[in-house]
PDB file of C-alpha atoms in Angstrom:
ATOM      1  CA  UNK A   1     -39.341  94.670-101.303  1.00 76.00           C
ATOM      2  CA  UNK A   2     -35.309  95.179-101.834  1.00 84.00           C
ATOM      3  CA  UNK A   3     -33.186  92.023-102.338  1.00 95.00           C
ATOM      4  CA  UNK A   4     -30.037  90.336-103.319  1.00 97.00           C
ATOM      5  CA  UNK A   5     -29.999  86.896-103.946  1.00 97.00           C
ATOM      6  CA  UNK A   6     -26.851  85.120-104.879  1.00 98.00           C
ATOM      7  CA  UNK A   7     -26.612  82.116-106.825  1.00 98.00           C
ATOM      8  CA  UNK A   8     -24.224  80.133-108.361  1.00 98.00           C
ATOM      9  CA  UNK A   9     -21.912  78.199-105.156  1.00 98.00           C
ATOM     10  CA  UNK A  10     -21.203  74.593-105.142  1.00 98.00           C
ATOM     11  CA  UNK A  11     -18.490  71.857-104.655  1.00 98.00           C
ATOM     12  CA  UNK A  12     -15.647  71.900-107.322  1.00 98.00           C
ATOM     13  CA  UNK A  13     -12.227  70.763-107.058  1.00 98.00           C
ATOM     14  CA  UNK A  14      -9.091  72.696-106.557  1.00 98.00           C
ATOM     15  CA  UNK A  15      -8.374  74.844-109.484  1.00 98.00           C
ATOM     16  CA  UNK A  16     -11.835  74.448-110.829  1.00 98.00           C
ATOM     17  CA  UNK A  17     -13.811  77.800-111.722  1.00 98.00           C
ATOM     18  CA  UNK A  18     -17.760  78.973-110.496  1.00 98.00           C
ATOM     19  CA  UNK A  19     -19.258  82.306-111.416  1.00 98.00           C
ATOM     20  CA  UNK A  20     -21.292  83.690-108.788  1.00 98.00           C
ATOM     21  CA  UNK A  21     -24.413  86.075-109.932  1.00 98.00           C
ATOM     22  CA  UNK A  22     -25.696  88.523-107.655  1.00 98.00           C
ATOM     23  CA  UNK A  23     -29.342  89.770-108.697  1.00 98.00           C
ATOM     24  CA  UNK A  24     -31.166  92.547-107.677  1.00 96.00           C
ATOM     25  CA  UNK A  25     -35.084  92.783-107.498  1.00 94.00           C
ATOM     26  CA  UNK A  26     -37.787  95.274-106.149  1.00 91.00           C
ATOM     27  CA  UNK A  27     -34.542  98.286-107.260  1.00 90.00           C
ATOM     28  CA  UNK A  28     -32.558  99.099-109.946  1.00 93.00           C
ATOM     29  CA  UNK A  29     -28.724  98.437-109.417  1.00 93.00           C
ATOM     30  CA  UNK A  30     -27.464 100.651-112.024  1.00 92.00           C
ATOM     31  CA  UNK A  31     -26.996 103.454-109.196  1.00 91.00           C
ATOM     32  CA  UNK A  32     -25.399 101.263-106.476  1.00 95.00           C
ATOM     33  CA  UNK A  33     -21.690  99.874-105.832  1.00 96.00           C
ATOM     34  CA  UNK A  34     -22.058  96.048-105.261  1.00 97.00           C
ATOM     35  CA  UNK A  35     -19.725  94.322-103.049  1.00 97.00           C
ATOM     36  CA  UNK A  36     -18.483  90.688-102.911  1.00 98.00           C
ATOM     37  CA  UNK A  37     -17.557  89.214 -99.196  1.00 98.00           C
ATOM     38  CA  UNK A  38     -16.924  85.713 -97.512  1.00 98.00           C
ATOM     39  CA  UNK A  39     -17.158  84.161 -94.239  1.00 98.00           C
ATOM     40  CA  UNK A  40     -15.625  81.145 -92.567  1.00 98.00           C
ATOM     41  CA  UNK A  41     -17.328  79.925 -88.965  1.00 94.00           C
ATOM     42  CA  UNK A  42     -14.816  81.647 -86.200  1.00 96.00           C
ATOM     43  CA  UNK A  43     -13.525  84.523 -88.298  1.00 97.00           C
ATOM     44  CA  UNK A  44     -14.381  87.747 -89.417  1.00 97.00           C
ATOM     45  CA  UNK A  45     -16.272  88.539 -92.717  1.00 97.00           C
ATOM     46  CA  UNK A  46     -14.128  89.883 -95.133  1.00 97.00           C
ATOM     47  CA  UNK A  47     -14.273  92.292 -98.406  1.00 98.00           C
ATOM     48  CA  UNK A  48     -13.106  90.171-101.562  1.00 98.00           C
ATOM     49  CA  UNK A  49     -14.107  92.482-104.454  1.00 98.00           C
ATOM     50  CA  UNK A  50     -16.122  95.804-105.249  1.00 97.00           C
ATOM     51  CA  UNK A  51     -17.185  97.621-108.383  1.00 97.00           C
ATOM     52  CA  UNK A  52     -18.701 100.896-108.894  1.00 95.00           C
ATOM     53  CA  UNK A  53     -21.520 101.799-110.061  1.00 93.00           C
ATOM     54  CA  UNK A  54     -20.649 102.745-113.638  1.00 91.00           C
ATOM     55  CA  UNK A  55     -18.253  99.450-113.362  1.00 93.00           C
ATOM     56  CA  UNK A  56     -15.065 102.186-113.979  1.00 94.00           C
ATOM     57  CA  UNK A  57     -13.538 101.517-110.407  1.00 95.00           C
ATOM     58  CA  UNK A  58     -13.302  97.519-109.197  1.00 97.00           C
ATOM     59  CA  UNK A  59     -11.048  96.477-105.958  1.00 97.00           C
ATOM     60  CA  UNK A  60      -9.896  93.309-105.065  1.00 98.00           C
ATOM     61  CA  UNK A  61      -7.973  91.504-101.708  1.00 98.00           C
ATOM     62  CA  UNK A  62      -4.740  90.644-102.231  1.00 97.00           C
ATOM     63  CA  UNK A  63      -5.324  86.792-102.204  1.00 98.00           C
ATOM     64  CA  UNK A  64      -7.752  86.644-105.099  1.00 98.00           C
ATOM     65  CA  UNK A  65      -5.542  89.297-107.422  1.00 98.00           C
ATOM     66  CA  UNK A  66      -5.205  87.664-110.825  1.00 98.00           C
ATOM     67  CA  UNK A  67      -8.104  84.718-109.969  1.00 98.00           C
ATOM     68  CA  UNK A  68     -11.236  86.751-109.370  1.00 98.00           C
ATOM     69  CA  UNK A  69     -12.818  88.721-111.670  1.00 98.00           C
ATOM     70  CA  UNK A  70     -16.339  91.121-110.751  1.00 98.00           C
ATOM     71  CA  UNK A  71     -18.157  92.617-113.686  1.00 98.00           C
ATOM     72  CA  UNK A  72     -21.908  93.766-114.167  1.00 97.00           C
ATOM     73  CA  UNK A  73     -24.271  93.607-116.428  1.00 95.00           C
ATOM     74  CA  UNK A  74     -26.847  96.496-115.348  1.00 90.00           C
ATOM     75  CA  UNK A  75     -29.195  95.916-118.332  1.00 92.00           C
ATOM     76  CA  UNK A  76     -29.955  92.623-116.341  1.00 95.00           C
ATOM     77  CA  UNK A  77     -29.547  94.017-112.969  1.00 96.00           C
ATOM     78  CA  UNK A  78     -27.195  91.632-111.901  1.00 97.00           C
ATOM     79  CA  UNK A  79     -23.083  91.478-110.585  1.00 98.00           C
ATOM     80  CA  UNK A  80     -20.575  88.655-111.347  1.00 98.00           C
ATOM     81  CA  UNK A  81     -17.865  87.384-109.226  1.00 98.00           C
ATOM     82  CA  UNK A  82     -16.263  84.701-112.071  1.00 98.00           C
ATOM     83  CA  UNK A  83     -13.593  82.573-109.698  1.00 98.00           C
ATOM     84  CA  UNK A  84     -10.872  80.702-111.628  1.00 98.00           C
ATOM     85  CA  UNK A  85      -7.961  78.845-109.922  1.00 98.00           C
ATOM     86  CA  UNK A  86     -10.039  78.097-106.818  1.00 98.00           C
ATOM     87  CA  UNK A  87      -7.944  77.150-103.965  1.00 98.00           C
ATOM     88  CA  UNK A  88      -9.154  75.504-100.752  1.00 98.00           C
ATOM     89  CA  UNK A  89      -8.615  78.458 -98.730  1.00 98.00           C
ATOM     90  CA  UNK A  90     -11.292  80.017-100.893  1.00 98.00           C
ATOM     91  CA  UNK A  91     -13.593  78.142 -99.398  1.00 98.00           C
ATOM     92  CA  UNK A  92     -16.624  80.225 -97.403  1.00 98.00           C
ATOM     93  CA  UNK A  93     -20.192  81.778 -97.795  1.00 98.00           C
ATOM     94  CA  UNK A  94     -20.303  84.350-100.247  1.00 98.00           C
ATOM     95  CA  UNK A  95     -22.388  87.430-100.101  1.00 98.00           C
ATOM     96  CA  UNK A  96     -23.211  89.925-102.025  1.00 98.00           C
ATOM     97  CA  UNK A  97     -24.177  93.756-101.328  1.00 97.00           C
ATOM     98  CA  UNK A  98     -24.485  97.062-102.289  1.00 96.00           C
ATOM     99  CA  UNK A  99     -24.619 100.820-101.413  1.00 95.00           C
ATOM    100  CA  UNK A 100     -25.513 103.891-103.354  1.00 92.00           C
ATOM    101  CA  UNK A 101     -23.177 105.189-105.300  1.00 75.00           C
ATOM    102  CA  UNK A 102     -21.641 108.022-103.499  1.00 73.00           C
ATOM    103  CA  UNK A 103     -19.493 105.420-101.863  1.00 72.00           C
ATOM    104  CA  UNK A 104     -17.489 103.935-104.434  1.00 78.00           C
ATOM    105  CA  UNK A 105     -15.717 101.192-104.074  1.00 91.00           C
ATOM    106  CA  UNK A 106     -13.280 101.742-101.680  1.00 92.00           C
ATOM    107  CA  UNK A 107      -9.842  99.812-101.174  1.00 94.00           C
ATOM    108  CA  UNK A 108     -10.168  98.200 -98.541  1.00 95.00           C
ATOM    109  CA  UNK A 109     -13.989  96.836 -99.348  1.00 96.00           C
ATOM    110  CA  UNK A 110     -15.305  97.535 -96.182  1.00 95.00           C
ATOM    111  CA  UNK A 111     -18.674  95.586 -95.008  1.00 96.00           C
ATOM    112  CA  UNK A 112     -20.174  98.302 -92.973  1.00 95.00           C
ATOM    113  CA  UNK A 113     -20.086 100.651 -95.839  1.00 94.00           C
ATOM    114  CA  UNK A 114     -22.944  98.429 -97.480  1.00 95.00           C
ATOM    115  CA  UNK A 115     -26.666  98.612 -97.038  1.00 94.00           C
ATOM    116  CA  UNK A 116     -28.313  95.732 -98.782  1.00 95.00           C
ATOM    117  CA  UNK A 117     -27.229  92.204 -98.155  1.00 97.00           C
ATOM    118  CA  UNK A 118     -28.094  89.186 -99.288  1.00 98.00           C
ATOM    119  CA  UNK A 119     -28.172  85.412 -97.776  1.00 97.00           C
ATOM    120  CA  UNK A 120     -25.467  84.123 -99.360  1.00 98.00           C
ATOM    121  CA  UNK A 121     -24.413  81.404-101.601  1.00 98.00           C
ATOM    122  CA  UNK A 122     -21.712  78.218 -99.973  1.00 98.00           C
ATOM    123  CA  UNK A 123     -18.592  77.418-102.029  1.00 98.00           C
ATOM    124  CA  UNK A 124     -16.656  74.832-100.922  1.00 98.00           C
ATOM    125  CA  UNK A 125     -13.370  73.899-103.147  1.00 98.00           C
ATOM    126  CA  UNK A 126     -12.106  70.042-102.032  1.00 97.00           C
ATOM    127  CA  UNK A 127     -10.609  67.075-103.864  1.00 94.00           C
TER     128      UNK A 127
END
């Protein structure tokens, strides 16, 4: 009945953009944190970006600072991740998830503090 599904991944060259969209369906995300995170085969998944539940509080890693951008739009029940300066390295499956809002957003993002994952979406930034 709950579920994420992102959208949005593709190929695009280095310093290309993609906005990833994160929509809920079966409950309302306007009282939830959503969470951005990636994965590479071998290595640990990793937080890249939160944002409260009122959108007030948003965190980011240190690599994507100044590139990444997470918004929402909770009229539409849906969270953004708009990439811009892509970089190789950036390269991973995305996912998206969320929590209820008494945990908000902390720095670091944190994947077991999330409940509701989805299947995630592949970017993959080559020449």
């Amino acid at each position: 009945q709950f579920q994420l599904v992102e959208s949005g991944g593709g190929l695009v060259q280095p310093g290309g953009s993609l906005r990833l969209s994160c929509a809920a369906s079966g409950f309302s995300l306007t009282y939830f944190a959503v969470g951005w995170f990636r994965q590479v085969p071998g290595k640990e998944r990793e937080g890249v970006s939160c944002i409260s539940s009122s959108g007030g509080t948003t965190n980011y890693m240190q690599s994507v600072k100044g590139r990444f951008t997470i918004s929402r739009d909770n009229a539409n029940n849906t969270v953004y991740l708009q990439m811009t300066s892509l970089k190789p390295e950036d390269t991973a499956i995305y996912y998206c998830a969320a929590v209820g809002a008494r945990y908000y957003c902390a720095d670091p993002v944190r994947p077991n503090d999330y409940d509701y994952w989805g299947q995630g979406t592949q970017v993959t930034v080559s020449s």
